[in-house]
XYZ file of C-alpha atoms in Angstrom:
559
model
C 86.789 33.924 98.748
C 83.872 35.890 100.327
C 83.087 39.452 100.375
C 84.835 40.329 103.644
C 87.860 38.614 102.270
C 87.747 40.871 99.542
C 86.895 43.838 101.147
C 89.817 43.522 103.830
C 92.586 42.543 100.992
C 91.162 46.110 99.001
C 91.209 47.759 102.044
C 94.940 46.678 102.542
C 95.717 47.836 98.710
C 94.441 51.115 98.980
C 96.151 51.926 101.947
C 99.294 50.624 100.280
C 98.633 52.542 97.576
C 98.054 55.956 99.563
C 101.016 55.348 101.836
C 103.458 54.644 98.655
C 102.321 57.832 96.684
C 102.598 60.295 100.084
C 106.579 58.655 100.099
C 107.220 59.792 96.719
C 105.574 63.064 96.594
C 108.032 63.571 99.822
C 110.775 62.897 98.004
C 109.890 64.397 95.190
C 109.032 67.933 97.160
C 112.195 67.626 99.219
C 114.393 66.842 95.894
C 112.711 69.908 94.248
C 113.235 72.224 96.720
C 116.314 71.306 97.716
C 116.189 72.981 100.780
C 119.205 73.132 103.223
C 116.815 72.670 105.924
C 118.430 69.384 106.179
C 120.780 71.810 108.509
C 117.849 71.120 111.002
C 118.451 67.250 111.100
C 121.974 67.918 111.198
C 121.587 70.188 114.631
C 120.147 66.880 116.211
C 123.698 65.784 115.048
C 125.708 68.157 117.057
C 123.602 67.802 120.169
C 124.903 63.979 119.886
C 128.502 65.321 119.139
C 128.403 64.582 115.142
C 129.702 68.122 113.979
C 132.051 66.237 111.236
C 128.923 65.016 109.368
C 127.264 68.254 109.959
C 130.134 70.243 108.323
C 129.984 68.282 105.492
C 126.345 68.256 104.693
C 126.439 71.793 104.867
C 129.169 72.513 102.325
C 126.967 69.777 100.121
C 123.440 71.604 100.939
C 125.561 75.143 99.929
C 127.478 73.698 97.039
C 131.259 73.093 96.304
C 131.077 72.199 92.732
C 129.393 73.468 89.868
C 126.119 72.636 90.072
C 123.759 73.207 92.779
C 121.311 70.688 91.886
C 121.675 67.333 89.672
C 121.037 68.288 86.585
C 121.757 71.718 86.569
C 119.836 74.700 87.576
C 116.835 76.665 85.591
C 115.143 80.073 85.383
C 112.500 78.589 84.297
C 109.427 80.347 83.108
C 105.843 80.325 85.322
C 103.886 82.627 83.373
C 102.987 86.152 81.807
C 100.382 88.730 82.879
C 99.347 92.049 82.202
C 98.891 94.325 84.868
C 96.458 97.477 84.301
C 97.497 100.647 86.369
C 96.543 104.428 86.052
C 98.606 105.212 83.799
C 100.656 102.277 82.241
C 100.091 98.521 81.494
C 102.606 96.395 82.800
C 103.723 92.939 80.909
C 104.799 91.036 84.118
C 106.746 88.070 83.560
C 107.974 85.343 86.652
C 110.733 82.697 86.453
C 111.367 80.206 89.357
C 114.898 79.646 90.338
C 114.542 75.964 90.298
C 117.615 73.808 91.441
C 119.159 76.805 93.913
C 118.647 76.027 97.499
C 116.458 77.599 99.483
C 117.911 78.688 103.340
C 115.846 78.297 106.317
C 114.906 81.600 106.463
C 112.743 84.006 103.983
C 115.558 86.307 102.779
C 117.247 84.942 99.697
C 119.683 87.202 98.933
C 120.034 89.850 96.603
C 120.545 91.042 93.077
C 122.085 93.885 90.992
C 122.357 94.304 87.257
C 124.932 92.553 85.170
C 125.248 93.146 81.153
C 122.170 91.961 79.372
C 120.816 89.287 82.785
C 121.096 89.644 86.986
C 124.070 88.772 89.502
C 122.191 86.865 91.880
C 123.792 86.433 95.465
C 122.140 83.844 97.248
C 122.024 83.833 101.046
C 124.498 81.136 101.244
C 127.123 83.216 99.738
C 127.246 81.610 96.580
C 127.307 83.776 93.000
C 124.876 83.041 90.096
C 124.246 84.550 86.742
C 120.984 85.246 85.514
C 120.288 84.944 81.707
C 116.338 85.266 81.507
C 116.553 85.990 77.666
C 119.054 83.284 76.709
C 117.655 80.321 77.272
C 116.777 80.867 81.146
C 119.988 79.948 82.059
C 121.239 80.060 85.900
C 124.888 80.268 85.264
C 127.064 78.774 88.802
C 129.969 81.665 89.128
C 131.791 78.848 91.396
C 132.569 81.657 93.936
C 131.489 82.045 97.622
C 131.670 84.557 100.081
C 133.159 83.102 103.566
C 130.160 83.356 105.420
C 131.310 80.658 107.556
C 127.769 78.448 107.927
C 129.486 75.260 109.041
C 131.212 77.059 112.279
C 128.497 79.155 112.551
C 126.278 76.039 113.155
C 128.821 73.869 115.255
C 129.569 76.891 117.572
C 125.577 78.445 117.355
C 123.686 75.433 116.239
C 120.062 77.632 116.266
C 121.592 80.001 114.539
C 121.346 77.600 111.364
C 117.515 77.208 111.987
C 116.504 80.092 113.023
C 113.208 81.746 111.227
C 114.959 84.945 110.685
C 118.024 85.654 108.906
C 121.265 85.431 110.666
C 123.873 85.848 107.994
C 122.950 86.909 104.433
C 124.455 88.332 101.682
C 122.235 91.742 102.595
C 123.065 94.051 99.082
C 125.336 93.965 95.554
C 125.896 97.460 94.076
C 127.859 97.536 90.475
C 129.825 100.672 91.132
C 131.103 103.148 88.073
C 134.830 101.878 87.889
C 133.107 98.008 86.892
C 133.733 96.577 90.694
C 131.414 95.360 92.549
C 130.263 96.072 96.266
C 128.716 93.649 98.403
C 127.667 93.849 102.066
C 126.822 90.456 103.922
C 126.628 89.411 107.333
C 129.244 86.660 108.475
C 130.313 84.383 111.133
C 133.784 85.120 112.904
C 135.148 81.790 113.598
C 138.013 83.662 115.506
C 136.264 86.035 117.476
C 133.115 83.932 118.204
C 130.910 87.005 116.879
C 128.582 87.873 113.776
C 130.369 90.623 111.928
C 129.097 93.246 109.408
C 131.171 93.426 105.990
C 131.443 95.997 103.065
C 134.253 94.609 100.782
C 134.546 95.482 97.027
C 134.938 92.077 94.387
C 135.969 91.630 90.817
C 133.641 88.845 90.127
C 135.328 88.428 87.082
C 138.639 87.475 88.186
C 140.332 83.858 89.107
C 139.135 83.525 91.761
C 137.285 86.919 93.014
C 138.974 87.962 95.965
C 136.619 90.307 98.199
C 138.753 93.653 99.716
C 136.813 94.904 102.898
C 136.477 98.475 102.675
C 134.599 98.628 106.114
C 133.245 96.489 109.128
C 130.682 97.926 111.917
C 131.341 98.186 115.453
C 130.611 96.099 117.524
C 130.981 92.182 116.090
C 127.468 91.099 117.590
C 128.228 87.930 120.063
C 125.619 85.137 119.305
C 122.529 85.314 122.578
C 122.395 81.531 123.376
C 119.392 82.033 125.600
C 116.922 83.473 122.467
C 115.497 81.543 119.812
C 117.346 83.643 117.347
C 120.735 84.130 118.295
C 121.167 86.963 115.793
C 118.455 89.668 114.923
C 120.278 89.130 111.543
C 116.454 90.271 109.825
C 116.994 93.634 110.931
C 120.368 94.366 109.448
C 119.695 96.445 106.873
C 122.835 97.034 104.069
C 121.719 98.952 101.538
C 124.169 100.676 99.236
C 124.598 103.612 97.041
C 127.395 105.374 95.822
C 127.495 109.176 95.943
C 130.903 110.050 94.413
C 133.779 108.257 92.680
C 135.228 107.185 96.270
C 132.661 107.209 98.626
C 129.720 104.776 99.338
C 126.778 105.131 101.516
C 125.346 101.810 103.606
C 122.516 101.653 106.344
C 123.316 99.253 109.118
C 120.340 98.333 110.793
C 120.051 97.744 115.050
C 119.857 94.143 115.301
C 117.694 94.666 117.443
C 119.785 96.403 120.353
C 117.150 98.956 121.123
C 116.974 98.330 124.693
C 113.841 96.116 124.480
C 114.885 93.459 122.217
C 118.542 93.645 123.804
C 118.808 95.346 127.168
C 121.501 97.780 125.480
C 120.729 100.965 123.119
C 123.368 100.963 120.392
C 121.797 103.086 117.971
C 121.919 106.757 119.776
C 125.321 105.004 120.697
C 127.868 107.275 118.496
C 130.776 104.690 119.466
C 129.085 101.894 117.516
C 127.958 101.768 113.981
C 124.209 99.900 114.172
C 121.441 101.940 113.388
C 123.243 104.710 110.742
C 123.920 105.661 107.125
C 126.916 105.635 107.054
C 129.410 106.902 104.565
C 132.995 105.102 103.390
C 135.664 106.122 101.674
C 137.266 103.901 99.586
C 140.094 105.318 98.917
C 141.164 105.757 102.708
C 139.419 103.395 104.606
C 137.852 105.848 106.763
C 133.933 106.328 107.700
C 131.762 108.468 109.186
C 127.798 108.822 110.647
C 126.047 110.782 107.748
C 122.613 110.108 110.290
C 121.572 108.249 113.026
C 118.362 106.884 114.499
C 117.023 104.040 111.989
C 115.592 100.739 113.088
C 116.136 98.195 110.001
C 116.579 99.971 106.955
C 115.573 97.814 104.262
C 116.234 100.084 101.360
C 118.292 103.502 99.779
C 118.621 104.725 96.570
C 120.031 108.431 95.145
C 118.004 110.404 93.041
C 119.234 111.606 90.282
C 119.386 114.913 91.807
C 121.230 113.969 94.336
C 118.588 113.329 97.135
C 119.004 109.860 99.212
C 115.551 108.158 100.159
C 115.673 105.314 102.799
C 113.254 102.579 104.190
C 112.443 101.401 107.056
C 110.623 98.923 108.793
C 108.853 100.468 111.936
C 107.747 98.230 114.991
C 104.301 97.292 114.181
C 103.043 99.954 112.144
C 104.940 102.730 111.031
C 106.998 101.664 107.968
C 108.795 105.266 107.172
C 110.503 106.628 103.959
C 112.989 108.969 105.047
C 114.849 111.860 103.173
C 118.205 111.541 104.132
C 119.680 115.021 105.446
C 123.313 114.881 106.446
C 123.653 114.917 110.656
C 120.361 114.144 111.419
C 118.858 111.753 114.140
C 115.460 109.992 112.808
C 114.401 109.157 116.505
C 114.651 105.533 116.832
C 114.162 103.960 119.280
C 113.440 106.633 121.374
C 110.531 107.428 119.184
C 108.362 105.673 116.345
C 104.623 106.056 114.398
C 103.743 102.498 115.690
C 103.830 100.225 118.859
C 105.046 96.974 120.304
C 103.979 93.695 118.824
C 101.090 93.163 120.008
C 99.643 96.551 120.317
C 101.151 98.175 123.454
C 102.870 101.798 123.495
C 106.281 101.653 122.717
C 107.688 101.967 125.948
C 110.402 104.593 124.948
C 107.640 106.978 123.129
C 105.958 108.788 125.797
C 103.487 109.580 123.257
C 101.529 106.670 121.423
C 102.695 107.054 117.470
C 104.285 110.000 117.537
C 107.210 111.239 116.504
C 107.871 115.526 117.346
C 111.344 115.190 118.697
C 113.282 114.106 116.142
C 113.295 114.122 111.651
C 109.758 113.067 110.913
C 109.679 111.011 108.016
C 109.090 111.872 104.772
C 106.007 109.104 104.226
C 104.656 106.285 106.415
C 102.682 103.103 106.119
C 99.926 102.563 108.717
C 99.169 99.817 109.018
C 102.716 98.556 107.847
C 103.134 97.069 104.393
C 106.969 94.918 105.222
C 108.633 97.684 103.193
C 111.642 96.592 101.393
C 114.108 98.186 98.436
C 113.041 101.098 96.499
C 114.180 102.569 93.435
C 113.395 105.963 91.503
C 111.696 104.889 87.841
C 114.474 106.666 85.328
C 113.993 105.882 81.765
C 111.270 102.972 82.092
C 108.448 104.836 81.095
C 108.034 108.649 80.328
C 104.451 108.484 82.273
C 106.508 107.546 85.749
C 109.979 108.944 84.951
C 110.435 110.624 88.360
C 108.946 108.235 90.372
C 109.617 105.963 93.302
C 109.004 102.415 92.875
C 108.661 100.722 96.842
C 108.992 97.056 97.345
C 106.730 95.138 99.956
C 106.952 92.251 101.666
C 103.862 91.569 103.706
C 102.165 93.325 101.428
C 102.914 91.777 97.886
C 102.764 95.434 96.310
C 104.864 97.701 94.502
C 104.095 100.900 95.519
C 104.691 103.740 93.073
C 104.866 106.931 94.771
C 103.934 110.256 92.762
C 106.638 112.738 94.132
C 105.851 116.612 94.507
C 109.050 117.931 95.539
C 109.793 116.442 99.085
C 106.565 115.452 99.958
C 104.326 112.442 98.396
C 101.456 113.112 96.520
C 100.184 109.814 95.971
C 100.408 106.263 96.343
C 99.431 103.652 93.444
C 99.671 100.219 94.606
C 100.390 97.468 92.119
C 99.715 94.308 93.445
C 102.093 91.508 92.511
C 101.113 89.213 95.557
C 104.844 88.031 95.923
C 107.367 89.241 99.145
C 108.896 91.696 97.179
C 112.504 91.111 98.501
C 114.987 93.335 95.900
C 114.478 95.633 93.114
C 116.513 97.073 90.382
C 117.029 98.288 86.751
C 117.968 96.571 84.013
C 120.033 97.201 81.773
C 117.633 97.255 78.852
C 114.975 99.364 81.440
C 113.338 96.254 82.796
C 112.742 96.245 86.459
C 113.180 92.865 87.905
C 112.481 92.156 91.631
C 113.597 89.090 93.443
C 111.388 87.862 96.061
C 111.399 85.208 99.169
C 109.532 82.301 96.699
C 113.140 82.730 94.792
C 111.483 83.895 91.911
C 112.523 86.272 89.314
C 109.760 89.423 88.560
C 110.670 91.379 85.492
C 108.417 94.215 84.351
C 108.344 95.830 81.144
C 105.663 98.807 79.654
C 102.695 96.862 77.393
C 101.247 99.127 74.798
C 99.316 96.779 73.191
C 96.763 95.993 75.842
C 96.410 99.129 76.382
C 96.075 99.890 71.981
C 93.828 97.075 71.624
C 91.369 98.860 73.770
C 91.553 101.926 72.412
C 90.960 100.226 69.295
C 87.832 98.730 70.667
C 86.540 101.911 71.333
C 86.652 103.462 67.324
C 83.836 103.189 64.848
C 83.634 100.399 63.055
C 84.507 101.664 59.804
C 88.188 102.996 61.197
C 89.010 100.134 63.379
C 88.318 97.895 59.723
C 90.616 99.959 57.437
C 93.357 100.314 60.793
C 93.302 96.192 60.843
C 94.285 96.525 57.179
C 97.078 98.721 57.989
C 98.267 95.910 59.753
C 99.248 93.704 57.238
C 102.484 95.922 57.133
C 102.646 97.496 59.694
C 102.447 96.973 63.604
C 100.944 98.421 66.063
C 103.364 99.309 68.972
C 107.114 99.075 69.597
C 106.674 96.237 71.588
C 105.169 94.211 68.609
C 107.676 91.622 67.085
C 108.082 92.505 62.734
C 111.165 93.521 61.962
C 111.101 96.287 59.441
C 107.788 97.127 59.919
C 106.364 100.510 61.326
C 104.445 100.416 64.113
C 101.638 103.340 64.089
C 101.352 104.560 68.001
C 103.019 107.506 68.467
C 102.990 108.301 64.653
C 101.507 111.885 64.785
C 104.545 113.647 66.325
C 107.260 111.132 64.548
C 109.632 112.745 61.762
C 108.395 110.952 58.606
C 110.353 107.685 56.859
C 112.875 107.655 60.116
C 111.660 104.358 62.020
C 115.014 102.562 61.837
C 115.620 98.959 60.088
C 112.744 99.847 57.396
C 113.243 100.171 53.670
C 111.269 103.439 52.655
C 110.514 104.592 49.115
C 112.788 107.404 48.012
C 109.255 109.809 47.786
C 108.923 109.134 51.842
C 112.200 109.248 52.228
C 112.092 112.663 50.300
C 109.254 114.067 51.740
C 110.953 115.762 55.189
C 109.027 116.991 58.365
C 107.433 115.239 60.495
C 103.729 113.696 60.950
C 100.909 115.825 61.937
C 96.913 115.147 61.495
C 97.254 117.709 58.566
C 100.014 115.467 56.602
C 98.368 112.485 57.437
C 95.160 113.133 56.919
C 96.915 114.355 53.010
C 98.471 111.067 52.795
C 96.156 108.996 53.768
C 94.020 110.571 50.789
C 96.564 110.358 48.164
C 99.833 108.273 49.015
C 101.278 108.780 45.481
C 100.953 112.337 44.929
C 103.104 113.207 48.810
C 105.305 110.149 47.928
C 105.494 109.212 44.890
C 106.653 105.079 44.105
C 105.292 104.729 47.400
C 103.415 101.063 48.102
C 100.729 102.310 49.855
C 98.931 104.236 46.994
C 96.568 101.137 46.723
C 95.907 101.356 50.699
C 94.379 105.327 49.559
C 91.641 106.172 51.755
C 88.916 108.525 49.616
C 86.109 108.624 52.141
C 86.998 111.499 54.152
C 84.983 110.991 57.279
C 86.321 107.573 57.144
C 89.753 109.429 56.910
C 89.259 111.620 59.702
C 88.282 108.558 62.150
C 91.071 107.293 60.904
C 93.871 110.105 61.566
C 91.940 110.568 65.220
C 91.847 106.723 65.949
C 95.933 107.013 65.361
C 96.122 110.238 67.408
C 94.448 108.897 70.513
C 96.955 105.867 70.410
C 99.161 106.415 73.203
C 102.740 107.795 71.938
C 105.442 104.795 73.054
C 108.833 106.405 74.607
């Protein structure tokens, strides 16, 4: 066999070789993701008349058993970071949601907070639990909401395909009596329309059945001539509730701002796109608390009472909006940024701006893809007050620094993810969901932030403070149980750090810790508390003391 021989039979190998791995890294993507983009090859179906098959491959790709996935599903954990800001560090943690489908659009749904994890509402309809801190679980509810995909698709076949969302699962809101509200988007397989939903669910019963509280006018008939037969991205459905009976939702315009769609229904007081609107629960009845929004992504109530609302602007222009009762915010008749593309908005005579109607409160130029937003209550004393804004183009939470009704400043933390949802846990965690169906939670980090404060001390202190730490720790977030940590000691009422065994001198001894009684301590344990274990830990040197006491001072105090 000659050379060429040889050459041409490795050549033929390789090639093999090559083509067989490409195959299975295919299949192995496509069985990963597990993405019900398989809807696409299914639309090829109906053009040919196979709706049957099509129907069934949807309820498969959206699930009608247990699992979503062989094998199960998994939060399952990417990685940790620590994220430095001006006043906090941040212990970021991400979890994929591997084995739930992804749709064919970006928006995955939404979550709220449920006990100790997440309800997760994926855009399909379906219900998950959450469990991040038992082992990562993604617990299948088995309940849907009737979105109605598989008539949706065999009466609308692009709107399975489409880029942007056409119907979603759009908010979940736990509300004070233990129900649950939910807002979603949903085929009409009667009426031949894309309807708007509130409903209230007991996910807990068997089976959850939803009880619509409230659907907007008009049901939106599918365009067949556009490449997305539903503006379904621009829906908004945020909700809040202001009293025992009454919720607040923003309905976005679909796009019906007499560009997109030839019609204006937002300054339209006969139909319900483009408000806040207000339901009572108890009656069934609604009203317009304001009108004029575009898509309002998010809306959260302060907790003194003030509502603060997102929302995406054309291009430029993304607005946070105090919410006063009655009042038109302009759009489309008027907006801070332009067309797509960089022409005037046609309806503005004015290029950007915005005189005849509620200014908003803050705006993004150039636009960031604002999303939910949330005011920071009992996270962190250093941002208690604050309001936390989701991005989506942007990959940032934005912390806003409020000074009455007007923003002071913006910190942006970049988390270079589409932040999609945001809320509180219950433990004070903020976790945010975003369009890579990943699971964000945030939590303060005072060690970082110790350890370089520590850095910074003369040698001598930072020596006898590592000693320390063979009992004790050094922040609440360290892991020891029964062990004291030392930030935030000076201020701290002596021997009262729960789930420690003091000495009955400590114990004894009453007050709490200042630089004075510390400083006496530290120079003779047994004579403030006597029997107590740290007399041999006595520190005589007192300019070694005083480091000491000031190294502990500067430690920043943990809520």
């Amino acid at each position: 066999m000659n050379f060429r021989t040889l050459k041409w039979i490795g050549l033929a190998v390789a090639t093999l070789v090559v083509a067989t791995m490409a195959v299975f890294l295919y299949l192995f993507i496509m069985d990963d993701v597990d993405r019900p983009d398989g809807v696409i090859a299914d639309v090829q179906e109906i053009i040919g008349g196979e709706i049957r098959e099509l129907r069934k491959s949807v309820r498969e790709r959206f699930g009608s058993g247990s699992s979503t996935r062989p094998g199960g599903s998994e939060l399952s954990p990417i990685g940790e970071t620590i994220v430095s800001t001006g006043l906090v560090d941040l212990r970021v943690s991400r979890y994929a949601l591997l084995g739930v489908p992804h749709c064919p659009f970006l928006n995955p749904g939404t979550i709220e907070a449920d006990g100790g994890g997440l309800l997760f509402a994926h855009c399909s309809g379906r219900f998950f639990r959450l469990r991040p801190d038992e082992e990562h679980a993604i617990v299948d509810t088995g309940y849907s909401l009737p979105l109605n995909w598989q008539d949706m698709v065999a009466y609308a076949p692009k709107a399975g395909t489409q880029e942007d969302t056409s119907v979603n699962v759009l908010d979940l809101l736990r509300l004070e009596n233990g129900a649950t509200a939910v807002s979603y988007t949903w085929w009409n397989p009667e009426k031949k329309c894309f309807a708007f939903t509130v409903a209230l669910l007991d996910i807990n019963a068997t089976p959850p059945v939803p009880r619509p509280v409230f659907e907007a006018r008009p049901c939106i008939q599918p365009d067949m001539d556009r490449e997305e037969t539903l503006m379904g991205h621009q829906a908004g459905g945020r909700l809040i509730q202001t009293s025992e009976h009454s919720l607040l939702v923003s309905i976005g315009d679909f796009g019906f701002d007499a560009l997109s769609h030839t019609a204006d229904l937002v300054q339209d007081p006969n139909t319900d796109l483009g408000k806040i609107v207000e339901i009572n629960l108890v009656t069934g009845e609604h009203r317009h608390v304001s009108i004029g929004h575009r898509n309002p992504q998010g809306l959260t109530r302060m907790k003194d009472g003030r509502i603060f609302e997102t929302e995406h602007g054309p291009q430029g222009g993304d607005e946070i909006n105090l919410i006063h009762d009655g009042v038109n915010y302009g759009w489309p008749l008027e907006t801070l940024g332009v067309q797509y593309g960089g022409e005037n908005w046609p309806r503005d005579p004015v290029r950007g701006g915005h005189s005849r109607f509620e200014k908003p409160m803050f705006a993004f130029m150039p636009s960031i893809g604002i999303s939910q937003l949330m005011e920071a209550r009992d996270f962190v004393k250093e941002w208690e007050g604050d309001l936390l804004v989701g991005s989506l183009t942007g990959g940032t939470l934005h912390r806003l620094r409020l000074n009455g009704d007007t923003v002071l400043y913006d910190e942006p933390i970049f988390l270079n993810q589409r932040l999609r949802d945001i809320v509180q846990m219950q433990d004070g965690r903020i976790a945010i969901l975003t369009d890579d169906y990943e699971i964000i939670l945030i939590a303060v980090d005072r060690e970082h932030r110790l350890q370089s404060i520590i850095a910074e001390a003369p040698d001598a202190a930072r020596l006898a403070l590592t000693g320390c730490l063979e009992c004790h720790t050094l922040s609440t977030n360290s892991t020891g149980k029964g062990r004291i940590p030392l930030a935030g000691i000076i201020g701290r009422n002596v021997a009262s750090w729960p789930g420690v065994d003091y000495s009955p001198g400590l114990k004894s001894a009453g007050g709490a810790w200042t630089r004075e009684s510390l400083d006496a301590f530290l120079a003779d344990p047994e004579q403030i508390a006597p029997g107590t274990p740290m007399a041999p830990k006595a520190i005589r040197d007192a300019e070694l003391r005083r480091d000491v006491v000031d190294l502990l001072g500067r430690l920043t105090p943990t809520p």
